[in-house]
PDB file of C-alpha atoms in Angstrom:
ATOM      1  CA  UNK A   6      12.065  -1.941  21.507  1.00 82.00           C
ATOM      2  CA  UNK A   7      12.245  -0.054  18.327  1.00 88.00           C
ATOM      3  CA  UNK A   8      15.195  -0.769  15.779  1.00 93.00           C
ATOM      4  CA  UNK A   9      15.854   2.546  13.772  1.00 94.00           C
ATOM      5  CA  UNK A  10      17.614   2.469  10.660  1.00 95.00           C
ATOM      6  CA  UNK A  11      19.113   5.403   8.258  1.00 96.00           C
ATOM      7  CA  UNK A  12      19.841   5.105   4.685  1.00 95.00           C
ATOM      8  CA  UNK A  13      22.001   7.658   2.372  1.00 93.00           C
ATOM      9  CA  UNK A  14      21.112   6.442  -1.116  1.00 84.00           C
ATOM     10  CA  UNK A  15      23.875   8.666  -2.378  1.00 87.00           C
ATOM     11  CA  UNK A  16      26.378   7.982  -0.685  1.00 92.00           C
ATOM     12  CA  UNK A  17      28.521   8.783   2.392  1.00 94.00           C
ATOM     13  CA  UNK A  18      29.864  12.454   0.711  1.00 94.00           C
ATOM     14  CA  UNK A  19      28.325  15.305  -0.348  1.00 93.00           C
ATOM     15  CA  UNK A  20      29.638  18.686  -1.349  1.00 91.00           C
ATOM     16  CA  UNK A  21      28.954  21.966   1.175  1.00 90.00           C
ATOM     17  CA  UNK A  22      25.597  23.199  -0.434  1.00 87.00           C
ATOM     18  CA  UNK A  23      24.673  20.289  -1.383  1.00 89.00           C
ATOM     19  CA  UNK A  24      20.903  18.491  -1.221  1.00 91.00           C
ATOM     20  CA  UNK A  25      21.545  15.858   1.319  1.00 94.00           C
ATOM     21  CA  UNK A  26      18.848  13.153   1.269  1.00 95.00           C
ATOM     22  CA  UNK A  27      18.380  10.316   4.100  1.00 96.00           C
ATOM     23  CA  UNK A  28      15.913   7.986   4.375  1.00 96.00           C
ATOM     24  CA  UNK A  29      14.649   7.204   8.590  1.00 96.00           C
ATOM     25  CA  UNK A  30      13.069   4.218   9.200  1.00 96.00           C
ATOM     26  CA  UNK A  31      11.745   2.662  12.426  1.00 95.00           C
ATOM     27  CA  UNK A  32      10.359  -0.951  13.041  1.00 93.00           C
ATOM     28  CA  UNK A  33       8.652  -2.982  15.690  1.00 90.00           C
ATOM     29  CA  UNK A  34      10.866  -5.827  15.174  1.00 88.00           C
ATOM     30  CA  UNK A  35       8.518  -8.125  17.509  1.00 84.00           C
ATOM     31  CA  UNK A  36       6.763 -11.152  15.721  1.00 78.00           C
ATOM     32  CA  UNK A  37       3.413 -10.686  15.712  1.00 72.00           C
ATOM     33  CA  UNK A  38       3.010 -14.483  16.616  1.00 69.00           C
ATOM     34  CA  UNK A  39       5.014 -13.921  19.654  1.00 70.00           C
ATOM     35  CA  UNK A  40       2.909 -13.850  23.355  1.00 61.00           C
ATOM     36  CA  UNK A  41       4.936 -10.920  24.507  1.00 67.00           C
ATOM     37  CA  UNK A  42       4.755  -8.849  21.604  1.00 71.00           C
ATOM     38  CA  UNK A  43       2.846  -5.262  22.238  1.00 82.00           C
ATOM     39  CA  UNK A  44       2.289  -2.205  20.086  1.00 85.00           C
ATOM     40  CA  UNK A  45       5.154   0.839  20.939  1.00 88.00           C
ATOM     41  CA  UNK A  46       4.500   3.980  21.242  1.00 91.00           C
ATOM     42  CA  UNK A  47       7.177   6.712  20.400  1.00 93.00           C
ATOM     43  CA  UNK A  48       6.110  10.383  21.430  1.00 93.00           C
ATOM     44  CA  UNK A  49       8.329  12.099  18.814  1.00 94.00           C
ATOM     45  CA  UNK A  50      11.458  12.133  15.945  1.00 95.00           C
ATOM     46  CA  UNK A  51      13.830  14.861  14.502  1.00 95.00           C
ATOM     47  CA  UNK A  52      16.967  14.878  12.744  1.00 95.00           C
ATOM     48  CA  UNK A  53      19.736  17.628  12.334  1.00 95.00           C
ATOM     49  CA  UNK A  54      23.171  18.194  10.973  1.00 96.00           C
ATOM     50  CA  UNK A  55      25.775  18.709  12.920  1.00 95.00           C
ATOM     51  CA  UNK A  56      29.768  19.565  12.697  1.00 95.00           C
ATOM     52  CA  UNK A  57      31.820  18.321  16.168  1.00 95.00           C
ATOM     53  CA  UNK A  58      35.177  20.045  16.182  1.00 95.00           C
ATOM     54  CA  UNK A  59      38.023  18.552  18.674  1.00 94.00           C
ATOM     55  CA  UNK A  60      41.306  20.412  19.455  1.00 93.00           C
ATOM     56  CA  UNK A  61      44.821  18.580  20.323  1.00 92.00           C
ATOM     57  CA  UNK A  62      44.985  19.702  24.182  1.00 91.00           C
ATOM     58  CA  UNK A  63      49.229  19.435  23.167  1.00 91.00           C
ATOM     59  CA  UNK A  64      49.290  21.387  19.912  1.00 92.00           C
ATOM     60  CA  UNK A  65      46.476  24.131  20.444  1.00 93.00           C
ATOM     61  CA  UNK A  66      45.618  25.925  23.285  1.00 91.00           C
ATOM     62  CA  UNK A  67      41.599  27.649  23.072  1.00 87.00           C
ATOM     63  CA  UNK A  68      39.991  30.020  25.182  1.00 81.00           C
ATOM     64  CA  UNK A  69      38.429  28.552  27.938  1.00 73.00           C
ATOM     65  CA  UNK A  70      35.350  27.508  28.215  1.00 67.00           C
ATOM     66  CA  UNK A  71      33.150  27.191  30.915  1.00 53.00           C
ATOM     67  CA  UNK A  72      31.678  23.997  32.612  1.00 49.00           C
ATOM     68  CA  UNK A  73      28.179  22.480  31.275  1.00 49.00           C
ATOM     69  CA  UNK A  74      26.251  19.764  31.709  1.00 47.00           C
ATOM     70  CA  UNK A  75      28.074  16.861  29.313  1.00 46.00           C
ATOM     71  CA  UNK A  76      24.945  13.961  29.963  1.00 45.00           C
ATOM     72  CA  UNK A  77      21.561  13.620  28.610  1.00 45.00           C
ATOM     73  CA  UNK A  78      18.977  14.035  31.451  1.00 44.00           C
ATOM     74  CA  UNK A  79      16.409  11.883  31.667  1.00 44.00           C
ATOM     75  CA  UNK A  80      13.317  14.456  32.106  1.00 46.00           C
ATOM     76  CA  UNK A  81      15.256  16.486  29.117  1.00 55.00           C
ATOM     77  CA  UNK A  82      12.525  16.766  25.678  1.00 56.00           C
ATOM     78  CA  UNK A  83      14.509  18.740  23.627  1.00 65.00           C
ATOM     79  CA  UNK A  84      17.168  17.046  20.578  1.00 69.00           C
ATOM     80  CA  UNK A  85      21.037  18.075  21.041  1.00 78.00           C
ATOM     81  CA  UNK A  86      22.817  16.174  18.341  1.00 78.00           C
ATOM     82  CA  UNK A  87      26.363  16.693  20.412  1.00 78.00           C
ATOM     83  CA  UNK A  88      25.414  16.261  23.656  1.00 80.00           C
ATOM     84  CA  UNK A  89      28.026  13.300  25.108  1.00 81.00           C
ATOM     85  CA  UNK A  90      30.552  13.952  22.392  1.00 85.00           C
ATOM     86  CA  UNK A  91      33.945  14.804  23.075  1.00 85.00           C
ATOM     87  CA  UNK A  92      34.959  18.556  21.728  1.00 88.00           C
ATOM     88  CA  UNK A  93      32.353  21.538  20.334  1.00 91.00           C
ATOM     89  CA  UNK A  94      29.835  21.644  17.921  1.00 92.00           C
ATOM     90  CA  UNK A  95      30.772  24.495  16.140  1.00 93.00           C
ATOM     91  CA  UNK A  96      28.039  24.020  12.754  1.00 93.00           C
ATOM     92  CA  UNK A  97      24.419  22.528  13.562  1.00 93.00           C
ATOM     93  CA  UNK A  98      21.296  22.766  11.657  1.00 94.00           C
ATOM     94  CA  UNK A  99      17.816  23.974  12.398  1.00 94.00           C
ATOM     95  CA  UNK A 100      15.953  20.413  13.653  1.00 93.00           C
ATOM     96  CA  UNK A 101      13.323  18.535  11.661  1.00 95.00           C
ATOM     97  CA  UNK A 102      10.905  16.845  13.283  1.00 95.00           C
ATOM     98  CA  UNK A 103       9.743  13.577  11.978  1.00 96.00           C
ATOM     99  CA  UNK A 104       6.550  12.929  13.597  1.00 95.00           C
ATOM    100  CA  UNK A 105       4.549  12.895  16.876  1.00 94.00           C
ATOM    101  CA  UNK A 106       3.021  10.153  18.586  1.00 93.00           C
ATOM    102  CA  UNK A 107       3.963   7.695  16.082  1.00 93.00           C
ATOM    103  CA  UNK A 108       2.888   4.122  17.127  1.00 92.00           C
ATOM    104  CA  UNK A 109       4.066   0.872  15.780  1.00 91.00           C
ATOM    105  CA  UNK A 110       2.304  -2.628  16.306  1.00 90.00           C
ATOM    106  CA  UNK A 111       4.638  -6.006  16.101  1.00 89.00           C
ATOM    107  CA  UNK A 112       5.999  -6.194  13.176  1.00 88.00           C
ATOM    108  CA  UNK A 113       5.290  -2.881  11.844  1.00 91.00           C
ATOM    109  CA  UNK A 114       7.466   0.107  10.127  1.00 94.00           C
ATOM    110  CA  UNK A 115       7.379   3.744   9.116  1.00 96.00           C
ATOM    111  CA  UNK A 116       9.775   5.288   6.917  1.00 96.00           C
ATOM    112  CA  UNK A 117      10.203   9.205   6.911  1.00 97.00           C
ATOM    113  CA  UNK A 118      12.874  10.839   4.514  1.00 96.00           C
ATOM    114  CA  UNK A 119      15.040  13.605   5.967  1.00 97.00           C
ATOM    115  CA  UNK A 120      16.542  16.336   3.672  1.00 96.00           C
ATOM    116  CA  UNK A 121      18.776  19.762   4.626  1.00 95.00           C
ATOM    117  CA  UNK A 122      20.723  21.390   2.329  1.00 94.00           C
ATOM    118  CA  UNK A 123      24.655  20.979   3.724  1.00 94.00           C
ATOM    119  CA  UNK A 124      25.748  24.384   5.111  1.00 93.00           C
ATOM    120  CA  UNK A 125      27.966  25.968   3.430  1.00 90.00           C
ATOM    121  CA  UNK A 126      29.823  28.290   5.524  1.00 89.00           C
ATOM    122  CA  UNK A 127      31.430  25.299   8.040  1.00 91.00           C
ATOM    123  CA  UNK A 128      34.478  23.973   7.311  1.00 94.00           C
ATOM    124  CA  UNK A 129      35.266  20.334   5.648  1.00 96.00           C
ATOM    125  CA  UNK A 130      35.885  17.402   7.279  1.00 97.00           C
ATOM    126  CA  UNK A 131      38.918  16.886   8.282  1.00 96.00           C
ATOM    127  CA  UNK A 132      41.060  14.011  10.779  1.00 94.00           C
ATOM    128  CA  UNK A 133      44.512  16.477  10.955  1.00 93.00           C
ATOM    129  CA  UNK A 134      46.700  15.987  14.291  1.00 93.00           C
ATOM    130  CA  UNK A 135      45.933  19.157  15.492  1.00 93.00           C
ATOM    131  CA  UNK A 136      42.319  19.491  14.549  1.00 95.00           C
ATOM    132  CA  UNK A 137      39.572  17.632  13.342  1.00 96.00           C
ATOM    133  CA  UNK A 138      36.219  18.318  12.115  1.00 97.00           C
ATOM    134  CA  UNK A 139      33.578  15.609  12.041  1.00 96.00           C
ATOM    135  CA  UNK A 140      30.123  16.072  10.313  1.00 97.00           C
ATOM    136  CA  UNK A 141      27.458  13.990  11.516  1.00 96.00           C
ATOM    137  CA  UNK A 142      23.417  13.687  10.820  1.00 96.00           C
ATOM    138  CA  UNK A 143      22.402  12.710  14.149  1.00 95.00           C
ATOM    139  CA  UNK A 144      18.231  11.226  14.869  1.00 95.00           C
ATOM    140  CA  UNK A 145      16.396  11.734  17.797  1.00 94.00           C
ATOM    141  CA  UNK A 146      13.853   9.855  18.993  1.00 93.00           C
ATOM    142  CA  UNK A 147      12.201   9.774  22.391  1.00 91.00           C
ATOM    143  CA  UNK A 148       9.766   6.618  24.154  1.00 87.00           C
ATOM    144  CA  UNK A 149       7.006   7.955  25.987  1.00 82.00           C
ATOM    145  CA  UNK A 150       8.198   8.022  29.502  1.00 83.00           C
ATOM    146  CA  UNK A 151      11.766   7.172  28.195  1.00 86.00           C
ATOM    147  CA  UNK A 152      14.863   8.902  27.980  1.00 89.00           C
ATOM    148  CA  UNK A 153      16.852  10.099  24.667  1.00 90.00           C
ATOM    149  CA  UNK A 154      18.110   8.251  22.559  1.00 91.00           C
ATOM    150  CA  UNK A 155      20.365   9.828  19.667  1.00 93.00           C
ATOM    151  CA  UNK A 156      21.171   7.840  16.312  1.00 94.00           C
ATOM    152  CA  UNK A 157      24.455   9.585  14.651  1.00 94.00           C
ATOM    153  CA  UNK A 158      25.398   8.803  11.533  1.00 95.00           C
ATOM    154  CA  UNK A 159      28.579  10.068  10.009  1.00 96.00           C
ATOM    155  CA  UNK A 160      29.284  11.405   6.230  1.00 97.00           C
ATOM    156  CA  UNK A 161      31.684  13.622   5.009  1.00 97.00           C
ATOM    157  CA  UNK A 162      31.835  16.960   3.715  1.00 96.00           C
ATOM    158  CA  UNK A 163      34.123  18.758   0.775  1.00 93.00           C
ATOM    159  CA  UNK A 164      34.278  22.070   0.469  1.00 91.00           C
ATOM    160  CA  UNK A 165      35.108  23.459  -3.252  1.00 83.00           C
ATOM    161  CA  UNK A 166      36.771  26.937  -2.758  1.00 75.00           C
ATOM    162  CA  UNK A 167      34.522  29.268  -5.341  1.00 63.00           C
ATOM    163  CA  UNK A 168      31.474  27.988  -5.413  1.00 59.00           C
ATOM    164  CA  UNK A 169      28.551  29.895  -5.815  1.00 56.00           C
ATOM    165  CA  UNK A 170      26.089  30.312  -2.783  1.00 56.00           C
ATOM    166  CA  UNK A 171      22.736  28.396  -2.727  1.00 52.00           C
ATOM    167  CA  UNK A 172      19.862  29.455  -4.447  1.00 49.00           C
ATOM    168  CA  UNK A 173      22.147  28.514  -7.372  1.00 47.00           C
ATOM    169  CA  UNK A 174      21.233  29.538 -10.743  1.00 46.00           C
ATOM    170  CA  UNK A 175      19.205  28.311 -13.137  1.00 46.00           C
ATOM    171  CA  UNK A 176      20.051  28.958 -16.353  1.00 45.00           C
ATOM    172  CA  UNK A 177      18.056  28.374 -19.036  1.00 42.00           C
ATOM    173  CA  UNK A 178      18.106  25.263 -21.173  1.00 43.00           C
ATOM    174  CA  UNK A 179      17.732  25.976 -25.195  1.00 39.00           C
ATOM    175  CA  UNK A 180      17.184  22.295 -25.960  1.00 42.00           C
ATOM    176  CA  UNK A 181      12.848  22.605 -26.739  1.00 48.00           C
ATOM    177  CA  UNK A 182      11.258  21.184 -24.166  1.00 52.00           C
ATOM    178  CA  UNK A 183       9.466  17.661 -23.779  1.00 53.00           C
ATOM    179  CA  UNK A 184       6.549  17.928 -21.621  1.00 54.00           C
ATOM    180  CA  UNK A 185       6.749  13.416 -20.550  1.00 52.00           C
ATOM    181  CA  UNK A 186      10.195  14.408 -19.529  1.00 51.00           C
ATOM    182  CA  UNK A 187       8.580  16.157 -16.584  1.00 54.00           C
ATOM    183  CA  UNK A 188      10.511  13.905 -13.785  1.00 55.00           C
ATOM    184  CA  UNK A 189      13.857  13.490 -15.509  1.00 55.00           C
ATOM    185  CA  UNK A 190      14.193  17.772 -16.206  1.00 53.00           C
ATOM    186  CA  UNK A 191      13.191  17.512 -12.257  1.00 49.00           C
ATOM    187  CA  UNK A 192      15.972  15.310 -11.019  1.00 53.00           C
ATOM    188  CA  UNK A 193      18.737  17.468 -13.771  1.00 55.00           C
ATOM    189  CA  UNK A 194      17.608  20.950 -12.102  1.00 49.00           C
ATOM    190  CA  UNK A 195      18.675  18.866  -8.601  1.00 49.00           C
ATOM    191  CA  UNK A 196      21.552  17.426  -9.822  1.00 54.00           C
ATOM    192  CA  UNK A 197      22.409  21.014 -11.456  1.00 65.00           C
ATOM    193  CA  UNK A 198      24.998  22.715  -7.881  1.00 66.00           C
ATOM    194  CA  UNK A 199      26.497  18.941  -8.007  1.00 71.00           C
ATOM    195  CA  UNK A 200      27.482  19.069 -11.678  1.00 77.00           C
ATOM    196  CA  UNK A 201      28.481  23.031 -12.120  1.00 77.00           C
ATOM    197  CA  UNK A 202      30.821  22.101  -9.004  1.00 77.00           C
ATOM    198  CA  UNK A 203      32.585  18.397 -10.871  1.00 80.00           C
ATOM    199  CA  UNK A 204      32.556  21.663 -14.090  1.00 82.00           C
ATOM    200  CA  UNK A 205      34.424  23.450 -12.093  1.00 82.00           C
ATOM    201  CA  UNK A 206      36.692  21.492 -10.400  1.00 84.00           C
ATOM    202  CA  UNK A 207      37.765  20.133 -14.207  1.00 86.00           C
ATOM    203  CA  UNK A 208      38.224  23.177 -16.044  1.00 86.00           C
ATOM    204  CA  UNK A 209      39.797  24.525 -12.835  1.00 86.00           C
ATOM    205  CA  UNK A 210      42.441  21.442 -13.035  1.00 88.00           C
ATOM    206  CA  UNK A 211      42.617  20.983 -16.570  1.00 89.00           C
ATOM    207  CA  UNK A 212      44.788  23.932 -16.741  1.00 87.00           C
ATOM    208  CA  UNK A 213      48.229  23.205 -17.249  1.00 89.00           C
ATOM    209  CA  UNK A 214      51.207  25.505 -16.268  1.00 90.00           C
ATOM    210  CA  UNK A 215      54.890  23.688 -16.182  1.00 92.00           C
ATOM    211  CA  UNK A 216      57.140  24.686 -13.921  1.00 94.00           C
ATOM    212  CA  UNK A 217      60.456  24.615 -13.238  1.00 95.00           C
ATOM    213  CA  UNK A 218      62.925  23.947 -10.531  1.00 95.00           C
ATOM    214  CA  UNK A 219      66.616  23.624  -9.967  1.00 95.00           C
ATOM    215  CA  UNK A 220      67.947  21.596  -7.478  1.00 95.00           C
ATOM    216  CA  UNK A 221      71.340  22.322  -6.622  1.00 94.00           C
ATOM    217  CA  UNK A 222      73.801  21.854  -3.742  1.00 91.00           C
ATOM    218  CA  UNK A 223      76.654  23.738  -2.656  1.00 92.00           C
ATOM    219  CA  UNK A 224      79.082  22.130  -5.307  1.00 91.00           C
ATOM    220  CA  UNK A 225      76.844  22.734  -8.375  1.00 93.00           C
ATOM    221  CA  UNK A 226      73.613  22.257 -10.025  1.00 94.00           C
ATOM    222  CA  UNK A 227      72.504  18.783  -9.356  1.00 95.00           C
ATOM    223  CA  UNK A 228      69.000  18.420 -11.736  1.00 95.00           C
ATOM    224  CA  UNK A 229      65.863  19.685 -13.044  1.00 96.00           C
ATOM    225  CA  UNK A 230      63.219  19.336 -11.871  1.00 96.00           C
ATOM    226  CA  UNK A 231      59.203  20.033 -13.529  1.00 96.00           C
ATOM    227  CA  UNK A 232      55.418  19.876 -12.797  1.00 95.00           C
ATOM    228  CA  UNK A 233      53.343  20.322 -14.981  1.00 93.00           C
ATOM    229  CA  UNK A 234      50.426  21.716 -13.099  1.00 93.00           C
ATOM    230  CA  UNK A 235      50.301  22.358  -9.425  1.00 91.00           C
ATOM    231  CA  UNK A 236      46.137  22.253  -8.705  1.00 91.00           C
ATOM    232  CA  UNK A 237      44.527  19.197  -8.237  1.00 93.00           C
ATOM    233  CA  UNK A 238      41.802  17.053  -7.573  1.00 91.00           C
ATOM    234  CA  UNK A 239      41.060  14.116  -5.291  1.00 92.00           C
ATOM    235  CA  UNK A 240      42.334  10.558  -6.800  1.00 93.00           C
ATOM    236  CA  UNK A 241      44.774  12.478  -9.818  1.00 95.00           C
ATOM    237  CA  UNK A 242      48.153  10.925 -10.773  1.00 95.00           C
ATOM    238  CA  UNK A 243      51.285  14.345  -9.507  1.00 96.00           C
ATOM    239  CA  UNK A 244      53.327  13.554 -12.287  1.00 95.00           C
ATOM    240  CA  UNK A 245      56.647  15.294 -12.694  1.00 96.00           C
ATOM    241  CA  UNK A 246      59.828  15.675 -14.439  1.00 96.00           C
ATOM    242  CA  UNK A 247      63.657  15.346 -13.360  1.00 96.00           C
ATOM    243  CA  UNK A 248      66.871  16.027 -15.864  1.00 96.00           C
ATOM    244  CA  UNK A 249      70.133  15.008 -14.807  1.00 95.00           C
ATOM    245  CA  UNK A 250      71.733  15.875 -17.859  1.00 93.00           C
ATOM    246  CA  UNK A 251      72.293  19.477 -17.322  1.00 87.00           C
ATOM    247  CA  UNK A 252      73.214  18.657 -13.943  1.00 90.00           C
ATOM    248  CA  UNK A 253      77.473  19.347 -12.575  1.00 91.00           C
ATOM    249  CA  UNK A 254      76.630  16.705  -9.625  1.00 92.00           C
ATOM    250  CA  UNK A 255      76.287  12.917 -10.430  1.00 93.00           C
ATOM    251  CA  UNK A 256      72.991  11.779  -8.229  1.00 94.00           C
ATOM    252  CA  UNK A 257      72.864   8.001  -6.487  1.00 94.00           C
ATOM    253  CA  UNK A 258      68.651   7.957  -6.259  1.00 95.00           C
ATOM    254  CA  UNK A 259      65.972  10.545  -5.322  1.00 96.00           C
ATOM    255  CA  UNK A 260      63.146  10.264  -3.231  1.00 96.00           C
ATOM    256  CA  UNK A 261      59.317  12.184  -3.815  1.00 96.00           C
ATOM    257  CA  UNK A 262      56.906  12.377  -1.024  1.00 96.00           C
ATOM    258  CA  UNK A 263      52.977  13.736  -1.287  1.00 96.00           C
ATOM    259  CA  UNK A 264      52.858  15.418   2.514  1.00 94.00           C
ATOM    260  CA  UNK A 265      50.254  17.591   3.895  1.00 93.00           C
ATOM    261  CA  UNK A 266      51.156  20.733   6.016  1.00 93.00           C
ATOM    262  CA  UNK A 267      48.637  21.587   9.586  1.00 94.00           C
ATOM    263  CA  UNK A 268      49.712  24.895  10.911  1.00 93.00           C
ATOM    264  CA  UNK A 269      47.647  26.254  13.605  1.00 93.00           C
ATOM    265  CA  UNK A 270      47.222  30.606  13.924  1.00 91.00           C
ATOM    266  CA  UNK A 271      49.279  32.267  16.036  1.00 90.00           C
ATOM    267  CA  UNK A 272      47.139  32.518  19.206  1.00 91.00           C
ATOM    268  CA  UNK A 273      46.508  29.268  19.171  1.00 93.00           C
ATOM    269  CA  UNK A 274      49.841  27.338  19.555  1.00 92.00           C
ATOM    270  CA  UNK A 275      50.785  25.556  22.681  1.00 90.00           C
ATOM    271  CA  UNK A 276      53.768  26.531  22.409  1.00 90.00           C
ATOM    272  CA  UNK A 277      55.557  29.680  21.120  1.00 87.00           C
ATOM    273  CA  UNK A 278      57.548  28.658  17.442  1.00 86.00           C
ATOM    274  CA  UNK A 279      55.561  25.630  17.674  1.00 89.00           C
ATOM    275  CA  UNK A 280      56.182  23.234  14.196  1.00 90.00           C
ATOM    276  CA  UNK A 281      54.000  22.612  11.767  1.00 92.00           C
ATOM    277  CA  UNK A 282      52.279  18.812  11.498  1.00 92.00           C
ATOM    278  CA  UNK A 283      53.029  17.337   8.510  1.00 93.00           C
ATOM    279  CA  UNK A 284      51.323  13.880   7.339  1.00 93.00           C
ATOM    280  CA  UNK A 285      52.890  11.498   4.658  1.00 93.00           C
ATOM    281  CA  UNK A 286      50.332  10.081   1.716  1.00 93.00           C
ATOM    282  CA  UNK A 287      52.868   8.907  -0.701  1.00 93.00           C
ATOM    283  CA  UNK A 288      56.494   8.348  -1.765  1.00 95.00           C
ATOM    284  CA  UNK A 289      58.447   7.646  -4.548  1.00 95.00           C
ATOM    285  CA  UNK A 290      61.827   5.972  -4.251  1.00 96.00           C
ATOM    286  CA  UNK A 291      64.299   5.580  -7.581  1.00 95.00           C
ATOM    287  CA  UNK A 292      68.016   5.396  -8.843  1.00 95.00           C
ATOM    288  CA  UNK A 293      68.911   7.672 -11.153  1.00 94.00           C
ATOM    289  CA  UNK A 294      73.071   6.937 -11.431  1.00 93.00           C
ATOM    290  CA  UNK A 295      74.309   7.457 -14.804  1.00 91.00           C
ATOM    291  CA  UNK A 296      70.302   8.076 -16.137  1.00 93.00           C
ATOM    292  CA  UNK A 297      69.769  10.989 -17.803  1.00 94.00           C
ATOM    293  CA  UNK A 298      66.237  11.853 -16.919  1.00 95.00           C
ATOM    294  CA  UNK A 299      63.326   9.873 -15.176  1.00 96.00           C
ATOM    295  CA  UNK A 300      60.060  10.374 -13.568  1.00 95.00           C
ATOM    296  CA  UNK A 301      57.508   9.821 -11.288  1.00 95.00           C
ATOM    297  CA  UNK A 302      53.565   9.441 -10.089  1.00 95.00           C
ATOM    298  CA  UNK A 303      52.519   9.939  -6.837  1.00 95.00           C
ATOM    299  CA  UNK A 304      48.471   9.548  -6.891  1.00 96.00           C
ATOM    300  CA  UNK A 305      46.403  11.599  -4.422  1.00 96.00           C
ATOM    301  CA  UNK A 306      44.647   9.530  -2.290  1.00 95.00           C
ATOM    302  CA  UNK A 307      40.621  10.338  -2.339  1.00 93.00           C
ATOM    303  CA  UNK A 308      40.624  10.580   1.797  1.00 93.00           C
ATOM    304  CA  UNK A 309      42.452  13.857   2.329  1.00 93.00           C
ATOM    305  CA  UNK A 310      41.191  16.615   2.830  1.00 93.00           C
ATOM    306  CA  UNK A 311      42.039  19.416   0.261  1.00 91.00           C
ATOM    307  CA  UNK A 312      43.556  23.004   1.228  1.00 89.00           C
ATOM    308  CA  UNK A 313      41.262  24.905   4.162  1.00 90.00           C
ATOM    309  CA  UNK A 314      41.330  27.763   6.097  1.00 90.00           C
ATOM    310  CA  UNK A 315      39.882  28.434   9.784  1.00 90.00           C
ATOM    311  CA  UNK A 316      39.959  30.792  12.795  1.00 89.00           C
ATOM    312  CA  UNK A 317      42.219  28.548  14.003  1.00 89.00           C
ATOM    313  CA  UNK A 318      44.648  27.303  11.630  1.00 77.00           C
TER     314      UNK A 318
END
């Protein structure tokens, strides 16, 4: 028996175009004191990233696919990371060999490092009502004369629109260089793509431009609604105000909901004129009778996906 453990030191969330690093440890858990202990031989092990796409049959009509074998044959020696999974593999990276012909004595373990740039041409991680995009790091290994075993490590990918494609341009620093800080400088250079993304995100979401809307009905004006900006980052609070002093019609209470819409391209809709799928992420309800003004605050959950589009929707 062989134990395989994968560890992502920086966590399971990555930006598209960012370097993902994972430490993979192979261990023979048998104690050398056991009478049945023996060495284990692994023929090979490799790893690669893939993105799995799944569509709801009741909402999405995909082109017919040919019948494909969905079971990994015991005689196969080729790693196919999406074998045995539902849906289609829409993106994968070339596999990287971790080792060949590894022998592990009882109690012995070996650790290998895997690194790969998260592809920028794929969709973000998303779990909607109609479609799902799931990223996984698949590690495959095979013992001699045994079937291939797969370890799948899910992780999340965020796509930042407008991010330059790698290799990212490196700015020359004006400050004098220090030969004793080479290791620190190297780590800073590696972090620059992430820093660039965060800087661009902060600049984009920090711009304020109030938007005013008049809320009316058939009898007249009810209130004036103001939202201070329309671009937000995950985890930020959406703040808005209502001004009832200029209204002609009294308002008893108001409700504000945070929702995301999921729309499928017309050619892939299961039914003509199919309605947009709506998912709620928060709601603010407040009584406002005899109130001149009021405000609300709705936090954007960290687990939602920023707006994006694909060929499907």
